[in-house]
mmCIF file of C-alpha atoms and ligand atoms in Angstrom:
data_model
loop_
_atom_site.group_PDB
_atom_site.id
_atom_site.type_symbol
_atom_site.label_atom_id
_atom_site.label_comp_id
_atom_site.label_asym_id
_atom_site.label_seq_id
_atom_site.Cartn_x
_atom_site.Cartn_y
_atom_site.Cartn_z
ATOM 1 C CA UNK Q 824 1.346 29.968 -13.219
ATOM 2 C CA UNK Q 825 -0.841 28.910 -10.107
ATOM 3 C CA UNK Q 826 1.396 28.268 -7.008
ATOM 4 C CA UNK Q 827 1.525 24.298 -5.955
ATOM 5 C CA UNK Q 828 -0.305 23.965 -2.884
ATOM 6 C CA UNK Q 829 1.551 21.640 -0.516
ATOM 7 C CA UNK Q 830 -1.172 19.005 0.744
ATOM 8 C CA UNK Q 831 1.073 17.297 3.511
ATOM 9 C CA UNK Q 832 3.167 19.972 4.681
ATOM 10 C CA UNK Q 833 5.147 18.869 8.087
ATOM 11 C CA UNK Q 834 3.092 15.608 7.981
ATOM 12 C CA UNK Q 835 4.855 12.113 8.932
ATOM 13 C CA UNK Q 836 4.250 9.494 6.481
ATOM 14 C CA UNK Q 837 5.173 5.868 6.943
ATOM 15 C CA UNK Q 838 4.786 3.779 3.810
ATOM 16 C CA UNK Q 839 5.451 -0.217 4.002
ATOM 17 C CA UNK Q 840 7.005 -1.292 0.545
ATOM 18 C CA UNK Q 841 8.214 2.153 -0.186
ATOM 19 C CA UNK Q 842 11.219 1.324 -2.049
ATOM 20 C CA UNK Q 843 9.582 0.176 -5.287
ATOM 21 C CA UNK Q 844 6.499 0.485 -7.713
ATOM 22 C CA UNK Q 845 3.297 2.015 -6.055
ATOM 23 C CA UNK Q 846 4.880 2.658 -2.593
ATOM 24 C CA UNK Q 847 7.933 4.460 -4.075
ATOM 25 C CA UNK Q 848 5.847 6.660 -6.566
ATOM 26 C CA UNK Q 849 3.582 7.469 -3.338
ATOM 27 C CA UNK Q 850 6.604 8.426 -1.423
ATOM 28 C CA UNK Q 851 7.928 10.777 -3.908
ATOM 29 C CA UNK Q 852 4.516 12.550 -4.392
ATOM 30 C CA UNK Q 853 3.921 12.860 -0.641
ATOM 31 C CA UNK Q 854 7.504 14.215 -0.090
ATOM 32 C CA UNK Q 855 6.889 16.597 -2.919
ATOM 33 C CA UNK Q 856 3.889 17.867 -0.985
ATOM 34 C CA UNK Q 857 6.052 18.632 2.094
ATOM 35 C CA UNK Q 858 5.797 15.371 4.055
ATOM 36 C CA UNK Q 859 8.531 13.649 6.078
ATOM 37 C CA UNK Q 860 8.425 10.062 4.729
ATOM 38 C CA UNK Q 861 9.823 6.920 6.165
ATOM 39 C CA UNK Q 862 9.900 3.988 3.665
ATOM 40 C CA UNK Q 863 10.026 0.367 4.715
ATOM 41 C CA UNK Q 864 11.423 -2.701 2.571
ATOM 42 C CA UNK Q 865 13.487 -5.763 3.136
ATOM 43 C CA UNK Q 866 16.369 -5.016 0.695
ATOM 44 C CA UNK Q 867 18.751 -2.384 2.426
ATOM 45 C CA UNK Q 868 20.344 -1.438 -0.951
ATOM 46 C CA UNK Q 869 16.992 -0.856 -2.682
ATOM 47 C CA UNK Q 870 15.984 1.088 0.212
ATOM 48 C CA UNK Q 871 18.961 3.302 0.311
ATOM 49 C CA UNK Q 872 18.505 4.193 -3.457
ATOM 50 C CA UNK Q 873 14.942 4.978 -3.033
ATOM 51 C CA UNK Q 874 15.527 7.284 0.133
ATOM 52 C CA UNK Q 875 18.165 9.163 -2.144
ATOM 53 C CA UNK Q 876 15.518 9.387 -4.915
ATOM 54 C CA UNK Q 877 12.710 10.501 -2.700
ATOM 55 C CA UNK Q 878 14.680 13.447 -1.263
ATOM 56 C CA UNK Q 879 16.046 15.130 1.861
ATOM 57 C CA UNK Q 880 13.086 14.611 4.091
ATOM 58 C CA UNK Q 881 12.954 10.796 3.444
ATOM 59 C CA UNK Q 882 14.647 7.858 5.451
ATOM 60 C CA UNK Q 883 14.379 4.196 5.498
ATOM 61 C CA UNK Q 884 14.120 1.293 7.802
ATOM 62 C CA UNK Q 885 15.043 -2.207 6.389
ATOM 63 C CA UNK Q 886 12.521 -4.523 7.982
ATOM 64 C CA UNK Q 887 10.255 -7.557 6.771
ATOM 65 C CA UNK Q 888 6.801 -6.791 7.733
ATOM 66 C CA UNK Q 889 5.573 -10.338 7.818
ATOM 67 C CA UNK Q 890 7.507 -10.546 10.988
ATOM 68 C CA UNK Q 891 6.014 -8.863 14.449
ATOM 69 C CA UNK Q 892 9.440 -8.067 15.741
ATOM 70 C CA UNK Q 893 10.317 -6.064 12.456
ATOM 71 C CA UNK Q 894 7.123 -4.303 12.642
ATOM 72 C CA UNK Q 895 7.767 -3.290 16.329
ATOM 73 C CA UNK Q 896 11.289 -2.326 15.531
ATOM 74 C CA UNK Q 897 9.921 -0.080 12.653
ATOM 75 C CA UNK Q 898 7.443 1.488 15.131
ATOM 76 C CA UNK Q 899 10.259 2.280 17.528
ATOM 77 C CA UNK Q 900 12.412 4.031 15.012
ATOM 78 C CA UNK Q 901 9.532 6.074 13.762
ATOM 79 C CA UNK Q 902 8.502 6.918 17.363
ATOM 80 C CA UNK Q 903 12.140 8.122 18.203
ATOM 81 C CA UNK Q 904 12.610 10.075 14.969
ATOM 82 C CA UNK Q 905 9.293 11.494 14.555
ATOM 83 C CA UNK Q 906 7.107 10.799 17.562
ATOM 84 C CA UNK Q 907 4.008 10.183 15.740
ATOM 85 C CA UNK Q 908 2.441 8.942 12.262
ATOM 86 C CA UNK Q 909 0.077 11.216 10.246
ATOM 87 C CA UNK Q 910 -0.232 9.056 7.239
ATOM 88 C CA UNK Q 911 0.290 5.253 7.307
ATOM 89 C CA UNK Q 912 0.353 3.508 3.884
ATOM 90 C CA UNK Q 913 0.027 -0.197 4.489
ATOM 91 C CA UNK Q 914 1.457 -1.244 1.071
ATOM 92 C CA UNK Q 915 4.032 -3.972 1.278
ATOM 93 C CA UNK Q 916 2.704 -7.030 -0.587
ATOM 94 C CA UNK Q 917 3.208 -9.530 -3.151
ATOM 95 C CA UNK Q 918 1.111 -11.324 -5.862
ATOM 96 C CA UNK Q 919 3.056 -14.047 -6.568
ATOM 97 C CA UNK Q 920 1.594 -17.389 -5.292
ATOM 98 C CA UNK Q 921 0.957 -20.616 -7.306
ATOM 99 C CA UNK Q 922 -2.321 -21.329 -8.823
ATOM 100 C CA UNK Q 923 -5.114 -23.358 -6.777
ATOM 101 C CA UNK Q 924 -3.926 -26.888 -7.301
ATOM 102 C CA UNK Q 925 -0.273 -26.236 -6.530
ATOM 103 C CA UNK Q 926 -0.747 -24.240 -3.232
ATOM 104 C CA UNK Q 927 1.116 -25.922 -0.539
ATOM 105 C CA UNK Q 928 1.360 -24.809 3.105
ATOM 106 C CA UNK Q 929 4.436 -22.763 2.688
ATOM 107 C CA UNK Q 930 2.875 -20.811 -0.195
ATOM 108 C CA UNK Q 931 -0.194 -20.144 1.883
ATOM 109 C CA UNK Q 932 1.705 -18.836 4.810
ATOM 110 C CA UNK Q 933 3.833 -16.618 2.552
ATOM 111 C CA UNK Q 934 1.089 -14.824 0.771
ATOM 112 C CA UNK Q 935 -1.250 -14.725 4.056
ATOM 113 C CA UNK Q 936 1.750 -13.805 6.149
ATOM 114 C CA UNK Q 937 2.549 -10.745 4.239
ATOM 115 C CA UNK Q 938 -0.633 -9.423 2.701
ATOM 116 C CA UNK Q 939 -2.944 -10.185 5.701
ATOM 117 C CA UNK Q 940 -1.103 -10.770 8.907
ATOM 118 C CA UNK Q 941 1.422 -8.111 7.866
ATOM 119 C CA UNK Q 942 -1.217 -5.657 7.071
ATOM 120 C CA UNK Q 943 -3.182 -6.265 10.450
ATOM 121 C CA UNK Q 944 0.002 -6.086 12.746
ATOM 122 C CA UNK Q 945 1.446 -2.938 11.035
ATOM 123 C CA UNK Q 946 -1.945 -0.972 11.636
ATOM 124 C CA UNK Q 947 -2.115 -2.744 15.193
ATOM 125 C CA UNK Q 948 1.361 -1.653 16.287
ATOM 126 C CA UNK Q 949 1.221 1.828 14.742
ATOM 127 C CA UNK Q 950 -2.078 2.568 16.801
ATOM 128 C CA UNK Q 951 -0.198 4.327 19.706
ATOM 129 C CA UNK Q 952 1.552 6.586 17.261
ATOM 130 C CA UNK Q 953 -1.346 7.572 15.030
ATOM 131 C CA UNK Q 954 -2.304 11.392 15.692
ATOM 132 C CA UNK Q 955 -5.543 12.904 15.796
ATOM 133 C CA UNK Q 956 -7.105 12.967 12.192
ATOM 134 C CA UNK Q 957 -4.305 10.576 10.879
ATOM 135 C CA UNK Q 958 -4.965 8.665 7.609
ATOM 136 C CA UNK Q 959 -4.413 5.017 7.260
ATOM 137 C CA UNK Q 960 -4.504 3.793 3.507
ATOM 138 C CA UNK Q 961 -4.227 0.157 2.904
ATOM 139 C CA UNK Q 962 -3.506 -1.120 -0.567
ATOM 140 C CA UNK Q 963 -5.987 -3.537 -1.761
ATOM 141 C CA UNK Q 964 -6.552 -4.907 -5.162
ATOM 142 C CA UNK Q 965 -9.282 -5.180 -7.723
ATOM 143 C CA UNK Q 966 -8.743 -8.865 -7.417
ATOM 144 C CA UNK Q 967 -10.228 -8.899 -4.282
ATOM 145 C CA UNK Q 968 -13.636 -8.807 -6.107
ATOM 146 C CA UNK Q 969 -12.956 -10.633 -9.191
ATOM 147 C CA UNK Q 970 -13.263 -14.330 -8.936
ATOM 148 C CA UNK Q 971 -12.001 -14.677 -12.593
ATOM 149 C CA UNK Q 972 -8.698 -12.729 -12.040
ATOM 150 C CA UNK Q 973 -5.547 -13.332 -10.034
ATOM 151 C CA UNK Q 974 -5.009 -16.362 -7.970
ATOM 152 C CA UNK Q 975 -7.093 -17.640 -5.063
ATOM 153 C CA UNK Q 976 -4.567 -16.743 -2.185
ATOM 154 C CA UNK Q 977 -3.985 -13.093 -3.604
ATOM 155 C CA UNK Q 978 -7.520 -12.347 -4.098
ATOM 156 C CA UNK Q 979 -8.588 -13.618 -0.662
ATOM 157 C CA UNK Q 980 -5.634 -11.836 0.980
ATOM 158 C CA UNK Q 981 -6.801 -8.446 -0.597
ATOM 159 C CA UNK Q 982 -10.376 -9.345 0.218
ATOM 160 C CA UNK Q 983 -9.066 -9.710 3.977
ATOM 161 C CA UNK Q 984 -7.556 -6.319 3.654
ATOM 162 C CA UNK Q 985 -10.675 -4.711 2.590
ATOM 163 C CA UNK Q 986 -12.688 -6.349 5.613
ATOM 164 C CA UNK Q 987 -9.722 -4.843 7.925
ATOM 165 C CA UNK Q 988 -10.379 -1.343 6.579
ATOM 166 C CA UNK Q 989 -14.080 -1.686 7.412
ATOM 167 C CA UNK Q 990 -13.514 -2.989 10.998
ATOM 168 C CA UNK Q 991 -10.857 -0.524 11.631
ATOM 169 C CA UNK Q 992 -13.030 2.496 10.441
ATOM 170 C CA UNK Q 993 -15.607 1.423 12.746
ATOM 171 C CA UNK Q 994 -13.530 1.360 15.974
ATOM 172 C CA UNK Q 995 -14.991 3.954 18.079
ATOM 173 C CA UNK Q 996 -12.026 5.309 19.725
ATOM 174 C CA UNK Q 997 -10.294 5.725 16.580
ATOM 175 C CA UNK Q 998 -13.310 7.375 14.943
ATOM 176 C CA UNK Q 999 -13.537 9.801 17.763
ATOM 177 C CA UNK Q 1000 -10.101 10.856 17.025
ATOM 178 C CA UNK Q 1001 -10.856 11.068 13.322
ATOM 179 C CA UNK Q 1002 -8.499 8.373 12.415
ATOM 180 C CA UNK Q 1003 -9.572 7.374 8.891
ATOM 181 C CA UNK Q 1004 -9.029 3.807 7.175
ATOM 182 C CA UNK Q 1005 -9.443 3.419 3.430
ATOM 183 C CA UNK Q 1006 -8.429 1.140 0.845
ATOM 184 C CA UNK Q 1007 -6.736 2.201 -2.265
ATOM 185 C CA UNK Q 1008 -7.650 -0.678 -4.840
ATOM 186 C CA UNK Q 1009 -5.259 -0.736 -7.903
ATOM 187 C CA UNK Q 1010 -5.990 -2.721 -11.050
ATOM 188 C CA UNK Q 1011 -3.177 -3.850 -13.339
ATOM 189 C CA UNK Q 1012 -0.206 -1.506 -12.553
ATOM 190 C CA UNK Q 1013 3.377 -1.565 -14.379
ATOM 191 C CA UNK Q 1014 5.617 -2.160 -11.308
ATOM 192 C CA UNK Q 1015 8.628 -4.400 -10.971
ATOM 193 C CA UNK Q 1016 6.048 -6.749 -9.243
ATOM 194 C CA UNK Q 1017 4.155 -7.062 -12.597
ATOM 195 C CA UNK Q 1018 7.298 -6.541 -14.985
ATOM 196 C CA UNK Q 1019 7.508 -10.361 -15.881
ATOM 197 C CA UNK Q 1020 3.714 -10.146 -16.793
ATOM 198 C CA UNK Q 1021 3.525 -7.209 -18.725
ATOM 199 C CA UNK Q 1022 6.526 -8.141 -20.770
ATOM 200 C CA UNK Q 1023 4.575 -11.256 -22.009
ATOM 201 C CA UNK Q 1024 2.841 -10.455 -25.071
ATOM 202 C CA UNK Q 1025 -0.431 -12.626 -24.275
ATOM 203 C CA UNK Q 1026 -0.496 -11.370 -20.789
ATOM 204 C CA UNK Q 1027 -0.279 -7.936 -21.786
ATOM 205 C CA UNK Q 1028 -2.842 -8.619 -24.534
ATOM 206 C CA UNK Q 1029 -5.190 -10.184 -22.085
ATOM 207 C CA UNK Q 1030 -4.879 -7.305 -19.663
ATOM 208 C CA UNK Q 1031 -5.432 -4.580 -22.314
ATOM 209 C CA UNK Q 1032 -8.728 -6.324 -23.603
ATOM 210 C CA UNK Q 1033 -9.902 -6.681 -19.967
ATOM 211 C CA UNK Q 1034 -9.431 -3.153 -18.852
ATOM 212 C CA UNK Q 1035 -11.998 -0.720 -20.009
ATOM 213 C CA UNK Q 1036 -9.476 1.964 -20.618
ATOM 214 C CA UNK Q 1037 -7.275 -0.723 -22.503
ATOM 215 C CA UNK Q 1038 -3.974 -0.328 -20.966
ATOM 216 C CA UNK Q 1039 -2.113 -0.718 -17.617
ATOM 217 C CA UNK Q 1040 -1.896 1.893 -15.227
ATOM 218 C CA UNK Q 1041 1.240 3.566 -13.939
ATOM 219 C CA UNK Q 1042 2.360 3.774 -10.445
ATOM 220 C CA UNK Q 1043 2.265 7.478 -10.424
ATOM 221 C CA UNK Q 1044 -1.487 7.365 -11.347
ATOM 222 C CA UNK Q 1045 -1.999 5.201 -8.053
ATOM 223 C CA UNK Q 1046 0.085 7.726 -6.437
ATOM 224 C CA UNK Q 1047 -2.192 10.586 -7.038
ATOM 225 C CA UNK Q 1048 -4.983 8.662 -5.550
ATOM 226 C CA UNK Q 1049 -2.804 7.952 -2.541
ATOM 227 C CA UNK Q 1050 -2.218 11.675 -1.964
ATOM 228 C CA UNK Q 1051 -5.921 12.220 -2.092
ATOM 229 C CA UNK Q 1052 -6.668 9.681 0.694
ATOM 230 C CA UNK Q 1053 -3.698 10.943 2.611
ATOM 231 C CA UNK Q 1054 -4.686 14.674 3.017
ATOM 232 C CA UNK Q 1055 -7.733 16.513 4.125
ATOM 233 C CA UNK Q 1056 -9.301 16.487 0.690
ATOM 234 C CA UNK Q 1057 -10.802 13.192 1.899
ATOM 235 C CA UNK Q 1058 -11.645 14.235 5.132
ATOM 236 C CA UNK Q 1059 -14.993 12.852 5.237
ATOM 237 C CA UNK Q 1060 -13.842 9.399 3.892
ATOM 238 C CA UNK Q 1061 -13.563 6.336 5.995
ATOM 239 C CA UNK Q 1062 -13.961 2.509 5.368
ATOM 240 C CA UNK Q 1063 -14.010 3.317 1.692
ATOM 241 C CA UNK Q 1064 -12.556 1.793 -1.386
ATOM 242 C CA UNK Q 1065 -10.963 3.902 -3.804
ATOM 243 C CA UNK Q 1066 -10.616 2.038 -7.063
ATOM 244 C CA UNK Q 1067 -8.032 3.168 -9.383
ATOM 245 C CA UNK Q 1068 -8.218 0.258 -12.002
ATOM 246 C CA UNK Q 1069 -9.084 1.800 -15.438
ATOM 247 C CA UNK Q 1070 -12.599 0.328 -15.044
ATOM 248 C CA UNK Q 1071 -11.368 -3.378 -14.506
ATOM 249 C CA UNK Q 1072 -13.263 -3.951 -11.325
ATOM 250 C CA UNK Q 1073 -16.163 -1.752 -12.156
ATOM 251 C CA UNK Q 1074 -17.956 -2.755 -15.255
HETATM 252 N N1 LIG M 1050 1.128 -3.656 -9.532
HETATM 253 C C1 LIG M 1050 -0.035 -4.015 -9.664
HETATM 254 O O1 LIG M 1050 -0.575 -4.289 -10.709
HETATM 255 C C2 LIG M 1050 -0.953 -4.116 -8.351
HETATM 256 C C3 LIG M 1050 -2.186 -4.211 -8.374
HETATM 257 C C4 LIG M 1050 -3.108 -4.245 -7.221
HETATM 258 C C5 LIG M 1050 -2.275 -4.300 -6.085
HETATM 259 N N2 LIG M 1050 -0.993 -4.149 -6.155
HETATM 260 C C6 LIG M 1050 -0.620 -4.033 -4.614
HETATM 261 O O2 LIG M 1050 0.275 -2.968 -4.500
HETATM 262 C C7 LIG M 1050 1.138 -3.066 -3.583
HETATM 263 C C8 LIG M 1050 2.524 -2.780 -4.074
HETATM 264 O O3 LIG M 1050 2.849 -3.382 -5.186
HETATM 265 P P1 LIG M 1050 3.833 -3.050 -6.233
HETATM 266 O O4 LIG M 1050 3.351 -3.515 -7.797
HETATM 267 O O5 LIG M 1050 4.223 -1.695 -6.294
HETATM 268 O O6 LIG M 1050 5.053 -3.969 -5.918
HETATM 269 P P2 LIG M 1050 6.719 -3.981 -5.904
HETATM 270 O O7 LIG M 1050 7.062 -2.915 -6.957
HETATM 271 O O8 LIG M 1050 7.014 -5.167 -5.975
HETATM 272 O O9 LIG M 1050 6.982 -3.134 -4.286
HETATM 273 C C9 LIG M 1050 6.630 -4.048 -3.379
HETATM 274 C C10 LIG M 1050 7.320 -3.270 -2.115
HETATM 275 O O10 LIG M 1050 7.078 -4.049 -1.232
HETATM 276 C C11 LIG M 1050 8.324 -4.267 -0.349
HETATM 277 N N3 LIG M 1050 8.180 -5.670 0.298
HETATM 278 C C12 LIG M 1050 7.910 -6.999 -0.180
HETATM 279 N N4 LIG M 1050 7.727 -7.846 0.714
HETATM 280 C C13 LIG M 1050 8.020 -7.175 1.881
HETATM 281 C C14 LIG M 1050 8.304 -7.446 3.002
HETATM 282 N N5 LIG M 1050 7.904 -8.923 3.498
HETATM 283 N N6 LIG M 1050 8.515 -6.672 4.100
HETATM 284 C C15 LIG M 1050 8.466 -5.378 3.875
HETATM 285 N N7 LIG M 1050 8.641 -4.881 2.598
HETATM 286 C C16 LIG M 1050 8.212 -5.786 1.553
HETATM 287 C C17 LIG M 1050 9.344 -4.275 -1.574
HETATM 288 O O11 LIG M 1050 10.653 -4.119 -1.164
HETATM 289 P P3 LIG M 1050 11.596 -5.467 -0.813
HETATM 290 O O12 LIG M 1050 11.392 -6.517 -1.672
HETATM 291 O O13 LIG M 1050 13.001 -4.745 -0.729
HETATM 292 O O14 LIG M 1050 11.083 -5.930 0.484
HETATM 293 C C18 LIG M 1050 8.770 -3.135 -2.394
HETATM 294 O O15 LIG M 1050 9.394 -1.963 -1.702
HETATM 295 C C19 LIG M 1050 1.106 -4.480 -3.140
HETATM 296 O O16 LIG M 1050 0.363 -4.522 -1.983
HETATM 297 C C20 LIG M 1050 0.303 -5.291 -4.275
HETATM 298 O O17 LIG M 1050 -0.219 -6.287 -3.853
HETATM 299 C C21 LIG M 1050 -0.239 -4.044 -7.091
#
């Protein structure tokens, strides 16, 4: 049998929202590929369980990435523990917000505060730690381009993430250091975030009808694309969107 090539040997990976779903699957796969992985989430118990599951080269920082002081604390911990970041996965996010007519200011601030503001400041505060050739992966969503799907705040927050990747990728100083920014764009994926939805037969039927591949994705399928964007296999990609959505946003 062919020997497994370790694609992230010795690399330092920071994943926000790494204690569950897509982030956890990415953390496990990147760890299997030789990375030292730091994961971030708010719930310390969930974080601890995830770190144990990922393996010996994993650690966690409990933090709320919608708060700047927490983001700064995460970066300080990573600086002390590892001195640099080779792969940053800006993944913490939610999709839960009310439909158009029920959105109030608090709901607006919560969604935008995590998915957009959190993503922006996670990247900004990580910049001093990003080494030459670092890869930054921002988790977007097929919903960013689909007016018919999702709710307005969620779709707009992920469209903002896509916009950030374009402008970050075009930053001259970062580009000279070969720092790359790409969006990983999942469709409908079975995770704790979507559990309530996929357990409802009508929602499940709607999703399976809308997705060309006629099924939900698995977090592990998104993680394999994250590994590709993280490692040198994607060394000539920046400012791109990699859609892993069963065709949902493509046809
Ligand atoms: N599942 C899908 O169908 C789908 C589709 C497209 C895009 N996405 C995107 O993929 C990303 C991951 O989603 P998922 O489905 O894997 O969700 P998930 O299973 O709910 O995981 C979310 C992760 O983010 C963490 N998190 C949430 N709020 C946070 C905060 N304020 N600060 C720090 N960490 C926080 C959670 O931990 P704590 O709760 O402990 O903080 C958890 O580790 C999100 O950006 C989501 O929008 C998901």
